[in-house]
Short mmCIF file of C-alpha atoms in Angstrom, two decimals:
data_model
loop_
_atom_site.label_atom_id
_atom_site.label_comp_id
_atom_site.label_asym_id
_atom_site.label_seq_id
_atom_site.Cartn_x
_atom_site.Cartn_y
_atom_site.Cartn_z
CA UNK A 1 -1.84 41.87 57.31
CA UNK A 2 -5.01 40.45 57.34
CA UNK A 3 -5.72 36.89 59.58
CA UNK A 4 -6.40 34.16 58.19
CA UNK A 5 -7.05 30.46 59.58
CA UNK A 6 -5.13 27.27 57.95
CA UNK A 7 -7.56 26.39 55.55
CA UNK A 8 -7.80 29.90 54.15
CA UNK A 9 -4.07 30.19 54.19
CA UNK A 10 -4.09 26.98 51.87
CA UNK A 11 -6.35 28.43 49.58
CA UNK A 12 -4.71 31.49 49.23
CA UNK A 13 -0.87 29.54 48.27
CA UNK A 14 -2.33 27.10 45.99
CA UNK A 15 -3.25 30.07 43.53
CA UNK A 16 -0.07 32.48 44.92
CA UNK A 17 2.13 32.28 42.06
CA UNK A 18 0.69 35.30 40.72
CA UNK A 19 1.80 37.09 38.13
CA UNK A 20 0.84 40.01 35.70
CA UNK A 21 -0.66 37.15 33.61
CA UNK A 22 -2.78 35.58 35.68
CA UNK A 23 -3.52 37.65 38.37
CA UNK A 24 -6.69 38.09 37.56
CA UNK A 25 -8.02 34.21 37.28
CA UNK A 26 -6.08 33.46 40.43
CA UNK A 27 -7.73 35.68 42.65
CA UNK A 28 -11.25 35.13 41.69
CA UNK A 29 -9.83 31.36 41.64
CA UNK A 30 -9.17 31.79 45.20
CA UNK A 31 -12.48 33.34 45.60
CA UNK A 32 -13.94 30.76 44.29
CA UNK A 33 -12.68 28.23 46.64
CA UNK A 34 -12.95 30.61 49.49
CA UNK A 35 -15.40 29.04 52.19
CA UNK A 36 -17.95 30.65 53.56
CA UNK A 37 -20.05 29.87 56.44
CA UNK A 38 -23.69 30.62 57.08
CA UNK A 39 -22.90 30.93 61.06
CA UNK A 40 -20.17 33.66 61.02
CA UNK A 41 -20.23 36.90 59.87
CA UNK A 42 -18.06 38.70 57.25
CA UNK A 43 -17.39 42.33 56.55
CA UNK A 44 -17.29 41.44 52.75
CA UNK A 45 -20.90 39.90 52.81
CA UNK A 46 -23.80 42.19 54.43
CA UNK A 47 -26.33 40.46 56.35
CA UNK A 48 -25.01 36.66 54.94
CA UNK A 49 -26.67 37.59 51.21
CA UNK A 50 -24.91 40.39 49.47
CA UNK A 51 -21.35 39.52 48.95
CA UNK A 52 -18.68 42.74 48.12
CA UNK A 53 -16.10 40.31 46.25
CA UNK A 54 -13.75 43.67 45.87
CA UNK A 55 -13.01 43.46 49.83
CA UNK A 56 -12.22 39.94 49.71
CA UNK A 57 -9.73 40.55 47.09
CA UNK A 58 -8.37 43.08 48.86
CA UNK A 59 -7.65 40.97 52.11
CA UNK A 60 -6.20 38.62 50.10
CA UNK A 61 -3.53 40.52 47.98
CA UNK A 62 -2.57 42.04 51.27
CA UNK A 63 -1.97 38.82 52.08
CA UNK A 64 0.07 38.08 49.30
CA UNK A 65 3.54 38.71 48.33
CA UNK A 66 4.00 40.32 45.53
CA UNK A 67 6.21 43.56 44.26
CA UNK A 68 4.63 47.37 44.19
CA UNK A 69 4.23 47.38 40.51
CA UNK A 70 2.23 44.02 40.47
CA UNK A 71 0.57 45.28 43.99
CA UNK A 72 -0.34 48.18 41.81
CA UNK A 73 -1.47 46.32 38.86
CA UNK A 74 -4.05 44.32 40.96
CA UNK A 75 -5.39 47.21 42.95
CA UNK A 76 -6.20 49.39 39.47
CA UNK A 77 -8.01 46.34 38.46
CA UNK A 78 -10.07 45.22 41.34
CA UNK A 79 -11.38 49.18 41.80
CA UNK A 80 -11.71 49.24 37.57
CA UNK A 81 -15.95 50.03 37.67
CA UNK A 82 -17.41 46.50 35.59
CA UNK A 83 -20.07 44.15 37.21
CA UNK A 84 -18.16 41.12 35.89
CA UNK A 85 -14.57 42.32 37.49
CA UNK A 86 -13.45 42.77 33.44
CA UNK A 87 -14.41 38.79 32.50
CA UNK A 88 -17.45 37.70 30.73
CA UNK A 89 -20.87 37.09 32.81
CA UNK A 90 -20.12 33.31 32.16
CA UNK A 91 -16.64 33.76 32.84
CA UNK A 92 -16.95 35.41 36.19
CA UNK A 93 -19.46 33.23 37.54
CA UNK A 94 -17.48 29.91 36.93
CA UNK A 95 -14.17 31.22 38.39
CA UNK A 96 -15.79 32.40 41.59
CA UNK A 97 -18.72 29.91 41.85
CA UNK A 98 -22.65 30.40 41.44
CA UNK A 99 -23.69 31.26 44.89
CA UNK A 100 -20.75 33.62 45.12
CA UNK A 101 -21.81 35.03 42.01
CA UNK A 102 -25.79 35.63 42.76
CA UNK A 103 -24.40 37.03 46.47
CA UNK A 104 -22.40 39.94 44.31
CA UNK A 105 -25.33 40.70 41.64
CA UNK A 106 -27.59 41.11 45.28
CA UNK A 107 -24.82 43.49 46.21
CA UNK A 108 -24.99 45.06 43.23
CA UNK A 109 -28.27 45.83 43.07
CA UNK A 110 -29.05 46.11 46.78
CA UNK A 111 -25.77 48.50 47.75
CA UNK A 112 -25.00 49.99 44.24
CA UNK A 113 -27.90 50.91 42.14
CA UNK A 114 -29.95 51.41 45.66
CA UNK A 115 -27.25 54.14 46.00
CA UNK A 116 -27.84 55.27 42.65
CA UNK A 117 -31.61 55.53 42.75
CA UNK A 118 -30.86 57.68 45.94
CA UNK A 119 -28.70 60.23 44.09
CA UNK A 120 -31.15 59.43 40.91
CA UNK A 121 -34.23 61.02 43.52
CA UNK A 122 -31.91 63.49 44.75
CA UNK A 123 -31.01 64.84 41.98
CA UNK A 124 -34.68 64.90 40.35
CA UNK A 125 -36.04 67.15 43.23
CA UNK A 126 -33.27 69.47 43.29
CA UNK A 127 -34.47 70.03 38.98
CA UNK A 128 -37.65 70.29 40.72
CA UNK A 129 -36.40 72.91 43.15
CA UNK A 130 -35.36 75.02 40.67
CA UNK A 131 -38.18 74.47 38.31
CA UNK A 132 -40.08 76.66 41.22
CA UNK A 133 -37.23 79.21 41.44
CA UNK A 134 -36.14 78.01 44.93
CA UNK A 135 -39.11 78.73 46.43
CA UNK A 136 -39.60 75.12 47.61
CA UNK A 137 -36.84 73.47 49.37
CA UNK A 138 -35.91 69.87 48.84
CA UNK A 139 -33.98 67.77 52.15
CA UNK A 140 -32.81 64.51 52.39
CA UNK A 141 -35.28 63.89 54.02
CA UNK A 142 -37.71 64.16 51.05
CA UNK A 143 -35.30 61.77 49.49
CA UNK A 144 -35.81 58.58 51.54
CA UNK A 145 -39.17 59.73 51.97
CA UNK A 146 -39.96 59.67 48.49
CA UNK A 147 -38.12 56.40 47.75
CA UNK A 148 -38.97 54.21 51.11
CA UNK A 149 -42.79 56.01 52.32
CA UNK A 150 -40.48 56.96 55.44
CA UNK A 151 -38.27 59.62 56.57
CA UNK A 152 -34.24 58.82 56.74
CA UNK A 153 -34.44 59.01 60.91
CA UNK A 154 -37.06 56.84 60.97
CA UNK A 155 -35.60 54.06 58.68
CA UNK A 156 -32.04 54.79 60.46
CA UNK A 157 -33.67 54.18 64.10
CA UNK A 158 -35.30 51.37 62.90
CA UNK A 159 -31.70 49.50 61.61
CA UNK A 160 -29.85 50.59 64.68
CA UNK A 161 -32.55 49.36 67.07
CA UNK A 162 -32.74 46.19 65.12
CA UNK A 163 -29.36 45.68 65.21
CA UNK A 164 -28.11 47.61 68.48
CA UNK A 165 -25.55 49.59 67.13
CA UNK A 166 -24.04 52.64 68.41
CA UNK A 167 -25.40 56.05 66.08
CA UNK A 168 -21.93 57.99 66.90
CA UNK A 169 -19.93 55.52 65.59
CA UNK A 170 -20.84 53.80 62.41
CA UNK A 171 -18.10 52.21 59.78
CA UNK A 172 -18.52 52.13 56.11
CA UNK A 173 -19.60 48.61 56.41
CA UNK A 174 -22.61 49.21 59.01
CA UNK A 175 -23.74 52.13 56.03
CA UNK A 176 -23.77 49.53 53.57
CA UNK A 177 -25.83 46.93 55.72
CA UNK A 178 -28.15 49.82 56.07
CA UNK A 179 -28.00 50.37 52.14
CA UNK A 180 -28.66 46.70 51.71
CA UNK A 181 -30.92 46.65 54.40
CA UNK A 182 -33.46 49.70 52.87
CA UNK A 183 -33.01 47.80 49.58
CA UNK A 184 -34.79 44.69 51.24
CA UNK A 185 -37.66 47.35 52.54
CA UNK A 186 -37.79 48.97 49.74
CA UNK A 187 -37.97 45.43 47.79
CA UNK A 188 -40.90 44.04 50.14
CA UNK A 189 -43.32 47.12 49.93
CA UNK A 190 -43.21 48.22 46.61
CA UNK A 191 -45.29 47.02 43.67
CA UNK A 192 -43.60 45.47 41.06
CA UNK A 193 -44.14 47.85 38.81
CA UNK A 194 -42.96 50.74 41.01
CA UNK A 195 -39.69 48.37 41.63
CA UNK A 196 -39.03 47.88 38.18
CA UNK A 197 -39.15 51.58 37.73
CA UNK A 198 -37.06 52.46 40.84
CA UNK A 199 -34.80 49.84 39.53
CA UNK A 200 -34.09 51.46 36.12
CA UNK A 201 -34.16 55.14 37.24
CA UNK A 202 -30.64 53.57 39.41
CA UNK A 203 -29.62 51.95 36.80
CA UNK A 204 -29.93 55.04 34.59
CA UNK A 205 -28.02 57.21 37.20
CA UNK A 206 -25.47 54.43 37.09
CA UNK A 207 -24.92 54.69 33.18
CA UNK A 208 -24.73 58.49 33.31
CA UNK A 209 -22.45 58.61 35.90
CA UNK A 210 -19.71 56.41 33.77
CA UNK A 211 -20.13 58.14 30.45
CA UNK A 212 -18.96 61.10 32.46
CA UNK A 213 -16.49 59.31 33.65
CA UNK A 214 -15.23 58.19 30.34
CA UNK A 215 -15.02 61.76 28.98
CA UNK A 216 -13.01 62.40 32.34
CA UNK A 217 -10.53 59.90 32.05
CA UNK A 218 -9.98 60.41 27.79
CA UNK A 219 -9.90 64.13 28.25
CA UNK A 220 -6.91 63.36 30.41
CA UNK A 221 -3.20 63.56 28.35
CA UNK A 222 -1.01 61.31 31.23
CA UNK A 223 -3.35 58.56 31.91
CA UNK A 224 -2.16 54.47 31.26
CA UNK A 225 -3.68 53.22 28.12
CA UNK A 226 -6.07 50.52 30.16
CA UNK A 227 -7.47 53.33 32.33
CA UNK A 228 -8.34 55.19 28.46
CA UNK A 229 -10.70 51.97 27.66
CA UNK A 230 -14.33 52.50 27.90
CA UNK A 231 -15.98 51.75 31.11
CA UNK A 232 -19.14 49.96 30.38
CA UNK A 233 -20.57 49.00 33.66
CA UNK A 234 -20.13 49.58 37.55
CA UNK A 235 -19.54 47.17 40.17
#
């Protein structure tokens, strides 16, 4: 179970009567009222900017008590892929505040569609590859290098050095800072132009990526009748 200190705890039980009704508003509620400080560092917001609301939520409805079909309920719906956690734009940014909610759009675009223009390049020189009948081979390498001007062990150096951490033993959170981290790189030396591009070839990737997943999921005879609605965006 997750720890948290009194004032968190009194967050947390003045929106705990949760139900399959309201689930939803009382956990970005509590989100909403959930302080955060600019002096300590949390897993759920990379490098104090980019804020991953989904890992919040998750510490919290561990936190709460609540019965495995409910449990289940709020899991499906804090992993269901839409930027504004299945609420309107308006609606999500007054239930869990405006700084909260320009902290998730930079996680979205620095950790999500930076991970989607990666696979976006990726994919476009392995066409390429082909195109030439193998004869020129494509590495990751050429992936960060065409993205960032600089190979993937230089940029990866670079982040541990800057932020001393151990190479053998990196979590899923220190891969996101350095997600986040060669989005704010990538942000200060590129022309806008180039950045607006780079920003829609993610975004692109993004959108293809859930239309396949819709035909996956309707294709599929025992699936709920929520998980059969269109996805229309990706957190």
């Amino acid at each position: 179970m997750p720890i948290f200190n009194k004032e968190e705890i009194k967050i947390i039980e003045s929106f705990s009567n949760i139900n399959k009704e309201n689930f939803r508003t009382n956990i970005l509620s509590i989100i909403g009222n959930w302080k955060i400080s600019n002096i300590n560092s949390y897993d759920y917001l990379l490098m104090k900017e980019a804020f991953n609301w989904r890992r919040l939520a998750i510490k919290i409805i561990d936190y709460v008590e609540c019965d495995k079909k409910l449990y289940s309920k709020l899991l499906d719906w804090i992993f269901t892929p839409h930027l504004y956690a299945t609420f309107s734009e308006n609606g999500f940014r007054e239930l869990i505040g405006y700084e909260k909610y320009n902290a998730h759009l930079s996680y979205f675009y620095g950790v999500t569609i930076e991970r989607c223009l990666i696979s976006y390049t990726e994919e476009e020189l392995f066409k390429r590859q082909i195109s030439y009948g193998n004869f020129v081979r494509y590495t990751p390498e050429d992936v960060y290098s065409k993205i960032y001007n600089i190979s993937y062990n230089e940029l990866i150096e670079e982040f541990l050095s800057k932020y001393n951490l151990n190479p053998n033993n990196l979590t899923e959170i220190e891969f996101e800072n350095f997600t986040y981290w060669c989005f704010k790189k990538r942000v200060e030396n590129s022309e806008p132009s180039k950045l607006a591009s780079d920003t829609k070839k993610g975004t692109m990737f993004l959108y293809k990526f859930l239309e396949s997943e819709n035909k996956r999921l309707n294709s599929t005879e025992k699936i709920e009748n929520n998980r059969k609605k269109k996805v229309d965006f990706a957190f």
